[in-house]
Amino acid sequence: MNFEPYPFEKLNNLLQNIIPNKNYEASVLTIGEPQFETPEFIQKALSDNASLLKKYPKTGGEVNLREAMRAFVQKRFHTKLSDAQIIPTFGTREVLFNFPQFLLFDKENSVMAYTNPFYQIYEGAALATRSKVIHLNLNAKNNFKPEIDENELAKCDLVILNFPNNPTTATLSLEELSEWVYLALKHDFVLLNDECYSEIYTDEPTPSLLEAAVHAGNASFKNCLVINSISKRSSAPGLRSGFIAGDEQILREYMKYRTYVGCASPLPLQSAAALAWNDEEHVANSRKIYKANFEIAQEILGTDIPDATFYLWIKVQDALEFTKKLYEKYNVKVLPGEFLARENASGENPGIGYIRIALVETQDKTRDALQRVKECLGE
Ligand SMILES: Cc1ncc(COP(=O)(O)O)c(C=O)c1O
């Protein structure tokens, strides 16, 4: 399989011969990993339950974890799920890679569509399933929302959306998501929304595809699935807790498949994750930090405050040159947008000319780094 190198590897190659200006402290704004301590109560639950390591965990997860996840969905998205409509997962990266392989195994000439730029695992899954790919380009012209071409969608077996979007920060409204639910039913494709950033909203909570399905009259979530994760929500990417939820018929079969994948989460991790999914207070605190960082960016760079995520998606003249100069003269690392996107059928790479900046640091560090970005932009 001809997997592309990961964006961070491409960045390392781009910067490998550059010596950064050591008069500045190194600032890394590339990775979407919260740089805050995982809350104490989550860490404590993990160590308190360490003795459970003597047991094999079940693929489907413990009852208390499943209940915590369902309670989260009910509280946050006003959507009641049955136990068969949700599966706890080992983070969401593994699902994004193996769910398409499960779904498309029997399909000849399968077609997957996904947003472009994208989280690179979608592309890995398309390669692993030998699917033809349709890129749903997100650019300034379409306001970073996928354009709907029904002729193309009619060919699709699986469509992956990612709203709130990494890296463009775009969100879709309940009505816009509902439109996608109608399309998934009309053209009979499976629609998966990657909602990893749903909890990192700035002011107004963003809607879930699950709510949209109910809104569209599809209360059984036919053809509709979401994934969600604790990684960003609880500053706990190392805990590896996520879920996939929605269409029960699909999930019942997928559950059997997962038994073979062998990605059951260790019991101490499940205990800690259950507490984290049940608690909102620590998430509200994180949201305040991310919002304050966006306000600092607005003050320094004049950028708009996005509705969600912790990224800035900024247009620059030449993103590769800018990234190199910023590192060499100011010791700040950012990610060129073209590493996160591909050229689509009409020859457009929607990442070209953009950089992604992850605002996952404290306010002081953010302010200091963004001042340097500003100086570099002004040169
Ligand atoms: C859009 C998107 N989806 C999914 C993931 C996977 O997150 P995890 O496996 O930690 O749940 C990430 C991680 O950065 C992401 O950015």
Short mmCIF file of C-alpha atoms and ligand atoms in Angstrom, two decimals:
data_model
loop_
_atom_site.label_atom_id
_atom_site.label_comp_id
_atom_site.label_asym_id
_atom_site.label_seq_id
_atom_site.Cartn_x
_atom_site.Cartn_y
_atom_site.Cartn_z
CA MET A 1 0.00 0.00 0.00
CA ASN A 2 1.40 3.30 -1.00
CA PHE A 3 0.63 5.41 2.07
CA GLU A 4 1.62 9.07 1.94
CA PRO A 5 4.11 10.21 4.58
CA TYR A 6 2.33 11.90 7.46
CA PRO A 7 2.16 15.75 7.35
CA PHE A 8 4.59 16.04 10.28
CA GLU A 9 7.14 13.93 8.43
CA LYS A 10 6.80 16.21 5.40
CA LEU A 11 7.33 19.17 7.71
CA ASN A 12 10.47 17.61 9.19
CA ASN A 13 11.81 17.13 5.67
CA LEU A 14 10.99 20.71 4.75
CA LEU A 15 12.81 22.08 7.80
CA GLN A 16 15.63 19.55 8.09
CA ASN A 17 18.48 21.77 6.90
CA ILE A 18 17.34 24.91 8.69
CA ILE A 19 18.94 26.09 11.91
CA PRO A 20 16.34 27.99 13.91
CA ASN A 21 17.14 31.29 15.60
CA LYS A 22 18.05 30.24 19.14
CA ASN A 23 17.46 33.77 20.49
CA TYR A 24 13.85 32.68 20.66
CA GLU A 25 12.42 29.82 22.68
CA ALA A 26 11.16 27.03 20.41
CA SER A 27 7.44 27.23 19.75
CA VAL A 28 5.64 24.29 18.14
CA LEU A 29 2.17 25.16 16.83
CA THR A 30 1.82 22.21 14.51
CA ILE A 31 0.14 19.37 16.34
CA GLY A 32 -3.51 19.24 17.40
CA GLU A 33 -2.61 18.01 20.85
CA PRO A 34 -3.74 20.05 23.86
CA GLN A 35 -0.64 21.03 25.84
CA PHE A 36 -2.47 20.99 29.18
CA GLU A 37 -2.38 18.45 31.97
CA THR A 38 -5.10 15.83 31.79
CA PRO A 39 -7.42 16.75 34.71
CA GLU A 40 -6.36 15.27 38.05
CA PHE A 41 -9.58 13.28 38.60
CA ILE A 42 -9.05 11.45 35.31
CA GLN A 43 -5.44 10.60 36.12
CA LYS A 44 -6.45 9.44 39.60
CA ALA A 45 -9.18 7.15 38.25
CA LEU A 46 -6.59 5.58 35.97
CA SER A 47 -4.15 4.80 38.76
CA ASP A 48 -6.89 3.79 41.25
CA ASN A 49 -8.03 1.14 38.79
CA ALA A 50 -4.61 -0.18 37.83
CA SER A 51 -5.33 -3.54 39.49
CA LEU A 52 -7.92 -4.23 36.77
CA LEU A 53 -5.05 -4.85 34.37
CA LYS A 54 -5.21 -8.50 35.39
CA LYS A 55 -8.40 -8.89 33.33
CA TYR A 56 -8.99 -9.06 29.59
CA PRO A 57 -11.19 -6.17 28.50
CA LYS A 58 -14.29 -6.90 26.40
CA THR A 59 -14.40 -5.52 22.86
CA GLY A 60 -17.72 -3.80 23.49
CA GLY A 61 -16.48 -2.03 26.63
CA GLU A 62 -17.87 -2.01 30.18
CA VAL A 63 -21.45 -1.01 30.96
CA ASN A 64 -20.39 2.09 32.91
CA LEU A 65 -18.38 3.41 29.95
CA ARG A 66 -21.18 2.77 27.46
CA GLU A 67 -23.64 4.48 29.81
CA ALA A 68 -21.36 7.48 30.28
CA MET A 69 -21.07 7.88 26.52
CA ARG A 70 -24.81 7.59 25.98
CA ALA A 71 -25.41 10.11 28.76
CA PHE A 72 -22.95 12.48 27.09
CA VAL A 73 -24.77 12.19 23.74
CA GLN A 74 -28.12 12.74 25.45
CA LYS A 75 -26.93 15.80 27.43
CA ARG A 76 -24.96 17.39 24.68
CA PHE A 77 -26.95 16.50 21.57
CA HIS A 78 -30.42 15.86 23.09
CA THR A 79 -30.40 12.47 21.40
CA LYS A 80 -31.28 9.23 23.12
CA LEU A 81 -29.28 6.25 21.93
CA SER A 82 -30.03 2.62 22.67
CA ASP A 83 -27.15 0.44 23.85
CA ALA A 84 -26.97 -1.11 20.36
CA GLN A 85 -26.49 2.29 18.75
CA ILE A 86 -23.05 3.01 20.21
CA ILE A 87 -19.70 1.22 20.41
CA PRO A 88 -16.80 2.47 22.56
CA THR A 89 -13.56 2.54 20.59
CA PHE A 90 -9.83 2.89 21.21
CA GLY A 91 -9.71 6.56 20.28
CA THR A 92 -11.12 7.27 16.85
CA ARG A 93 -8.13 6.94 14.59
CA GLU A 94 -8.44 3.15 14.51
CA VAL A 95 -12.15 3.40 13.61
CA LEU A 96 -11.52 5.84 10.80
CA PHE A 97 -9.02 3.38 9.38
CA ASN A 98 -10.79 0.07 9.91
CA PHE A 99 -14.49 1.00 9.62
CA PRO A 100 -14.19 1.70 5.87
CA GLN A 101 -12.38 -1.63 5.48
CA PHE A 102 -15.25 -3.40 7.22
CA LEU A 103 -17.95 -1.53 5.30
CA LEU A 104 -16.44 -1.78 1.84
CA PHE A 105 -14.95 -5.27 2.04
CA ASP A 106 -17.50 -6.86 -0.31
CA LYS A 107 -17.90 -3.88 -2.61
CA GLU A 108 -16.25 -3.93 -5.99
CA ASN A 109 -15.07 -0.57 -7.30
CA SER A 110 -15.99 1.17 -4.07
CA VAL A 111 -16.12 4.95 -3.93
CA MET A 112 -15.32 7.08 -0.89
CA ALA A 113 -15.75 10.84 -0.66
CA TYR A 114 -14.27 13.00 2.05
CA THR A 115 -13.53 16.60 2.81
CA ASN A 116 -10.27 18.00 1.44
CA PRO A 117 -8.12 19.10 3.37
CA PHE A 118 -8.56 16.10 5.65
CA TYR A 119 -7.31 14.07 8.56
CA GLN A 120 -4.89 11.78 6.80
CA ILE A 121 -6.35 8.52 8.10
CA TYR A 122 -9.33 8.91 5.70
CA GLU A 123 -6.89 8.67 2.82
CA GLY A 124 -5.17 5.64 4.37
CA ALA A 125 -8.56 3.93 4.61
CA ALA A 126 -9.31 4.71 0.97
CA LEU A 127 -6.00 3.13 -0.01
CA ALA A 128 -6.60 0.09 2.18
CA THR A 129 -10.03 -0.44 0.60
CA ARG A 130 -8.76 0.34 -2.92
CA SER A 131 -11.58 2.88 -3.18
CA LYS A 132 -11.83 5.56 -5.78
CA VAL A 133 -11.73 8.90 -3.97
CA ILE A 134 -13.89 11.96 -4.52
CA HIS A 135 -12.43 15.00 -2.74
CA LEU A 136 -14.99 17.40 -1.33
CA ASN A 137 -12.90 20.55 -1.56
CA LEU A 138 -13.18 23.13 1.17
CA ASN A 139 -12.05 26.56 0.01
CA ALA A 140 -12.78 30.25 0.57
CA LYS A 141 -15.18 30.26 -2.40
CA ASN A 142 -17.51 27.68 -0.83
CA ASN A 143 -16.99 29.08 2.64
CA PHE A 144 -15.17 25.84 3.55
CA LYS A 145 -18.40 23.85 3.20
CA PRO A 146 -18.58 20.89 0.79
CA GLU A 147 -20.45 21.57 -2.44
CA ILE A 148 -23.10 19.05 -3.30
CA ASP A 149 -22.87 17.34 -6.67
CA GLU A 150 -25.61 14.71 -6.68
CA ASN A 151 -24.22 12.90 -9.73
CA GLU A 152 -20.98 12.33 -7.84
CA LEU A 153 -22.65 11.48 -4.56
CA ALA A 154 -24.83 8.87 -6.29
CA LYS A 155 -21.60 6.92 -6.95
CA CYS A 156 -20.48 6.96 -3.30
CA ASP A 157 -20.53 4.07 -0.86
CA LEU A 158 -19.10 6.06 2.04
CA VAL A 159 -18.91 9.81 2.64
CA ILE A 160 -16.81 11.15 5.51
CA LEU A 161 -17.51 14.66 6.69
CA ASN A 162 -15.59 16.36 9.47
CA PHE A 163 -17.51 19.21 11.07
CA PRO A 164 -16.37 21.09 13.10
CA ASN A 165 -13.55 20.89 10.58
CA ASN A 166 -9.86 20.32 11.06
CA PRO A 167 -8.11 22.38 9.73
CA THR A 168 -10.45 25.01 8.22
CA THR A 169 -12.53 25.46 11.46
CA ALA A 170 -15.77 25.49 9.41
CA THR A 171 -18.96 24.19 11.01
CA LEU A 172 -22.25 23.01 9.50
CA SER A 173 -25.64 24.05 10.87
CA LEU A 174 -28.36 21.58 11.82
CA GLU A 175 -30.11 22.35 8.51
CA GLU A 176 -26.94 21.82 6.49
CA LEU A 177 -26.26 18.51 8.23
CA SER A 178 -29.90 17.50 7.68
CA GLU A 179 -29.44 18.09 3.96
CA TRP A 180 -26.61 15.54 4.07
CA VAL A 181 -28.89 13.08 5.88
CA TYR A 182 -31.46 13.37 3.04
CA LEU A 183 -28.68 12.81 0.50
CA ALA A 184 -27.40 9.73 2.34
CA LEU A 185 -30.90 8.23 2.24
CA LYS A 186 -31.66 9.30 -1.32
CA HIS A 187 -28.40 7.94 -2.77
CA ASP A 188 -27.99 5.15 -0.24
CA PHE A 189 -24.46 5.89 0.93
CA VAL A 190 -23.18 5.66 4.49
CA LEU A 191 -22.53 9.09 5.94
CA LEU A 192 -20.00 9.39 8.76
CA ASN A 193 -19.35 12.69 10.48
CA ASP A 194 -16.05 12.90 12.36
CA GLU A 195 -17.07 15.02 15.36
CA CYS A 196 -13.74 14.95 17.23
CA TYR A 197 -13.86 18.72 17.65
CA SER A 198 -17.53 19.00 18.62
CA GLU A 199 -16.68 19.97 22.21
CA ILE A 200 -14.16 22.65 21.28
CA TYR A 201 -16.76 25.24 20.33
CA THR A 202 -16.23 28.90 21.08
CA ASP A 203 -19.69 30.17 22.12
CA GLU A 204 -22.59 28.19 20.70
CA PRO A 205 -22.54 24.37 20.88
CA THR A 206 -22.27 22.90 17.38
CA PRO A 207 -24.85 20.31 16.23
CA SER A 208 -24.23 16.60 15.69
CA LEU A 209 -25.21 14.54 12.66
CA LEU A 210 -27.23 12.43 15.12
CA GLU A 211 -29.42 15.44 15.94
CA ALA A 212 -29.66 16.23 12.24
CA ALA A 213 -30.83 12.69 11.48
CA VAL A 214 -33.65 13.02 14.00
CA HIS A 215 -34.42 16.51 12.67
CA ALA A 216 -34.62 15.07 9.14
CA GLY A 217 -37.12 12.41 10.29
CA ASN A 218 -34.50 9.62 10.29
CA ALA A 219 -34.89 8.69 13.95
CA SER A 220 -33.27 5.27 13.46
CA PHE A 221 -30.11 6.99 12.06
CA LYS A 222 -30.31 4.85 8.91
CA ASN A 223 -27.04 5.26 6.94
CA CYS A 224 -25.80 7.82 9.49
CA LEU A 225 -22.91 7.47 11.91
CA VAL A 226 -20.76 9.78 14.00
CA ILE A 227 -17.50 9.32 15.78
CA ASN A 228 -16.41 11.33 18.79
CA SER A 229 -13.35 11.34 21.02
CA ILE A 230 -12.13 12.34 24.43
CA SER A 231 -8.71 13.36 23.12
CA LYS A 232 -9.39 17.06 22.53
CA ARG A 233 -12.36 17.33 24.88
CA SER A 234 -10.51 16.21 28.01
CA SER A 235 -6.90 16.99 27.03
CA ALA A 236 -6.41 13.24 27.16
CA PRO A 237 -5.27 11.96 23.78
CA GLY A 238 -3.28 9.26 25.58
CA LEU A 239 -6.40 7.78 27.15
CA ARG A 240 -7.59 6.52 23.75
CA SER A 241 -11.31 6.79 24.30
CA GLY A 242 -13.80 7.39 21.53
CA PHE A 243 -17.02 5.98 20.15
CA ILE A 244 -18.92 5.34 16.98
CA ALA A 245 -22.68 5.81 17.15
CA GLY A 246 -25.74 5.76 14.92
CA ASP A 247 -27.19 3.14 12.53
CA GLU A 248 -27.77 0.04 14.64
CA GLN A 249 -27.83 -2.39 11.72
CA ILE A 250 -24.39 -1.34 10.58
CA LEU A 251 -23.00 -1.26 14.11
CA ARG A 252 -24.22 -4.77 14.94
CA GLU A 253 -22.13 -6.23 12.12
CA TYR A 254 -19.22 -3.85 12.77
CA MET A 255 -19.15 -5.04 16.39
CA LYS A 256 -18.46 -8.60 15.23
CA TYR A 257 -15.65 -7.32 13.02
CA ARG A 258 -14.11 -5.39 15.92
CA THR A 259 -13.85 -8.58 17.97
CA TYR A 260 -11.27 -9.72 15.43
CA VAL A 261 -9.45 -6.38 15.24
CA GLY A 262 -8.57 -6.74 18.92
CA CYS A 263 -8.67 -3.12 19.93
CA ALA A 264 -10.46 -3.44 23.29
CA SER A 265 -9.55 -0.69 25.72
CA PRO A 266 -7.73 -1.71 28.97
CA LEU A 267 -10.09 -1.62 31.96
CA PRO A 268 -8.26 1.12 33.96
CA LEU A 269 -8.49 3.35 30.88
CA GLN A 270 -12.19 2.60 30.56
CA SER A 271 -12.80 3.56 34.21
CA ALA A 272 -11.02 6.88 33.77
CA ALA A 273 -12.74 7.55 30.45
CA ALA A 274 -16.20 6.91 31.94
CA LEU A 275 -15.59 9.64 34.53
CA ALA A 276 -14.30 12.02 31.88
CA TRP A 277 -17.29 11.51 29.56
CA ASN A 278 -19.59 12.16 32.53
CA ASP A 279 -18.01 15.48 33.47
CA GLU A 280 -18.63 18.78 31.72
CA GLU A 281 -16.89 21.20 34.05
CA HIS A 282 -13.34 20.43 32.93
CA VAL A 283 -14.42 20.73 29.30
CA ALA A 284 -15.96 24.16 29.90
CA ASN A 285 -12.62 25.23 31.42
CA SER A 286 -10.72 24.08 28.32
CA ARG A 287 -13.14 25.94 26.06
CA LYS A 288 -12.37 29.15 27.96
CA ILE A 289 -8.66 28.68 27.29
CA TYR A 290 -9.16 28.08 23.57
CA LYS A 291 -11.48 31.06 23.27
CA ALA A 292 -8.96 33.28 25.06
CA ASN A 293 -6.29 32.09 22.62
CA PHE A 294 -8.52 33.01 19.66
CA GLU A 295 -9.02 36.45 21.21
CA ILE A 296 -5.26 36.88 21.47
CA ALA A 297 -4.97 35.88 17.80
CA GLN A 298 -7.65 38.40 16.88
CA GLU A 299 -5.82 41.13 18.76
CA ILE A 300 -2.41 40.32 17.29
CA LEU A 301 -3.16 39.00 13.80
CA GLY A 302 -6.64 40.42 13.23
CA THR A 303 -8.05 36.94 12.55
CA ASP A 304 -11.76 36.18 13.00
CA ILE A 305 -12.74 34.05 15.96
CA PRO A 306 -13.82 30.62 14.58
CA ASP A 307 -16.98 28.90 15.84
CA ALA A 308 -15.06 25.80 16.86
CA THR A 309 -11.73 23.89 17.06
CA PHE A 310 -8.44 25.35 18.24
CA TYR A 311 -6.92 26.07 14.84
CA LEU A 312 -6.18 29.10 12.75
CA TRP A 313 -6.31 28.51 8.99
CA ILE A 314 -4.49 31.48 7.59
CA LYS A 315 -3.84 32.57 4.02
CA VAL A 316 -0.23 33.50 3.25
CA GLN A 317 1.65 34.25 0.02
CA ASP A 318 3.75 31.11 -0.19
CA ALA A 319 3.07 28.70 2.66
CA LEU A 320 6.23 26.61 2.22
CA GLU A 321 8.50 29.65 2.12
CA PHE A 322 6.66 31.26 5.01
CA THR A 323 6.94 28.10 7.13
CA LYS A 324 10.68 27.92 6.52
CA LYS A 325 11.25 31.63 7.22
CA LEU A 326 9.16 31.53 10.40
CA TYR A 327 11.21 28.63 11.69
CA GLU A 328 14.59 30.03 10.68
CA LYS A 329 14.12 33.59 11.92
CA TYR A 330 11.62 33.14 14.77
CA ASN A 331 11.90 29.49 15.87
CA VAL A 332 8.16 28.89 15.41
CA LYS A 333 6.82 25.78 13.68
CA VAL A 334 3.50 25.81 11.81
CA LEU A 335 2.07 23.37 9.26
CA PRO A 336 1.72 24.24 5.56
CA GLY A 337 -1.88 23.59 4.47
CA GLU A 338 -0.87 21.70 1.35
CA PHE A 339 0.48 18.88 3.54
CA LEU A 340 -3.08 18.36 4.75
CA ALA A 341 -4.78 18.40 1.34
CA ARG A 342 -4.49 16.88 -2.13
CA GLU A 343 -5.03 18.07 -5.63
CA ASN A 344 -8.57 17.17 -6.67
CA ALA A 345 -9.82 16.01 -10.08
CA SER A 346 -9.82 19.57 -11.41
CA GLY A 347 -6.22 20.16 -10.36
CA GLU A 348 -6.89 22.29 -7.30
CA ASN A 349 -5.14 21.68 -3.96
CA PRO A 350 -7.25 23.69 -1.50
CA GLY A 351 -4.46 23.69 1.09
CA ILE A 352 -2.02 25.64 -1.07
CA GLY A 353 -1.41 29.12 0.26
CA TYR A 354 -2.60 28.30 3.80
CA ILE A 355 -0.90 27.51 7.07
CA ARG A 356 -2.48 25.75 10.04
CA ILE A 357 -1.65 27.05 13.49
CA ALA A 358 -2.74 24.98 16.50
CA LEU A 359 -3.51 27.21 19.49
CA VAL A 360 -3.06 24.56 22.15
CA GLU A 361 -0.67 26.37 24.48
CA THR A 362 -1.12 28.67 27.48
CA GLN A 363 -2.08 32.28 26.82
CA ASP A 364 1.44 33.57 27.52
CA LYS A 365 3.06 31.14 25.13
CA THR A 366 0.36 31.78 22.52
CA ARG A 367 0.82 35.54 22.72
CA ASP A 368 4.56 35.26 22.43
CA ALA A 369 4.41 32.88 19.44
CA LEU A 370 1.76 34.87 17.59
CA GLN A 371 3.78 38.08 17.97
CA ARG A 372 6.56 36.32 16.11
CA VAL A 373 4.12 35.08 13.45
CA LYS A 374 2.97 38.67 13.02
CA GLU A 375 6.50 39.98 12.62
CA CYS A 376 7.23 37.33 10.05
CA LEU A 377 4.01 38.10 8.13
CA GLY A 378 4.98 41.76 8.08
CA GLU A 379 8.41 41.19 6.52
C1 LIG B 1 -10.21 15.34 12.51
C2 LIG B 1 -9.66 14.32 13.42
N1 LIG B 1 -10.30 13.15 13.53
C3 LIG B 1 -9.85 12.18 14.34
C4 LIG B 1 -8.71 12.34 15.09
C5 LIG B 1 -8.24 11.18 15.94
O1 LIG B 1 -8.29 11.43 17.28
P1 LIG B 1 -8.24 10.27 18.36
O2 LIG B 1 -7.77 9.01 17.71
O3 LIG B 1 -7.31 10.77 19.38
O4 LIG B 1 -9.64 10.10 18.86
C6 LIG B 1 -8.00 13.53 15.01
C7 LIG B 1 -6.74 13.71 15.77
O5 LIG B 1 -6.02 14.66 15.66
C8 LIG B 1 -8.49 14.56 14.16
O6 LIG B 1 -7.85 15.72 14.03
#
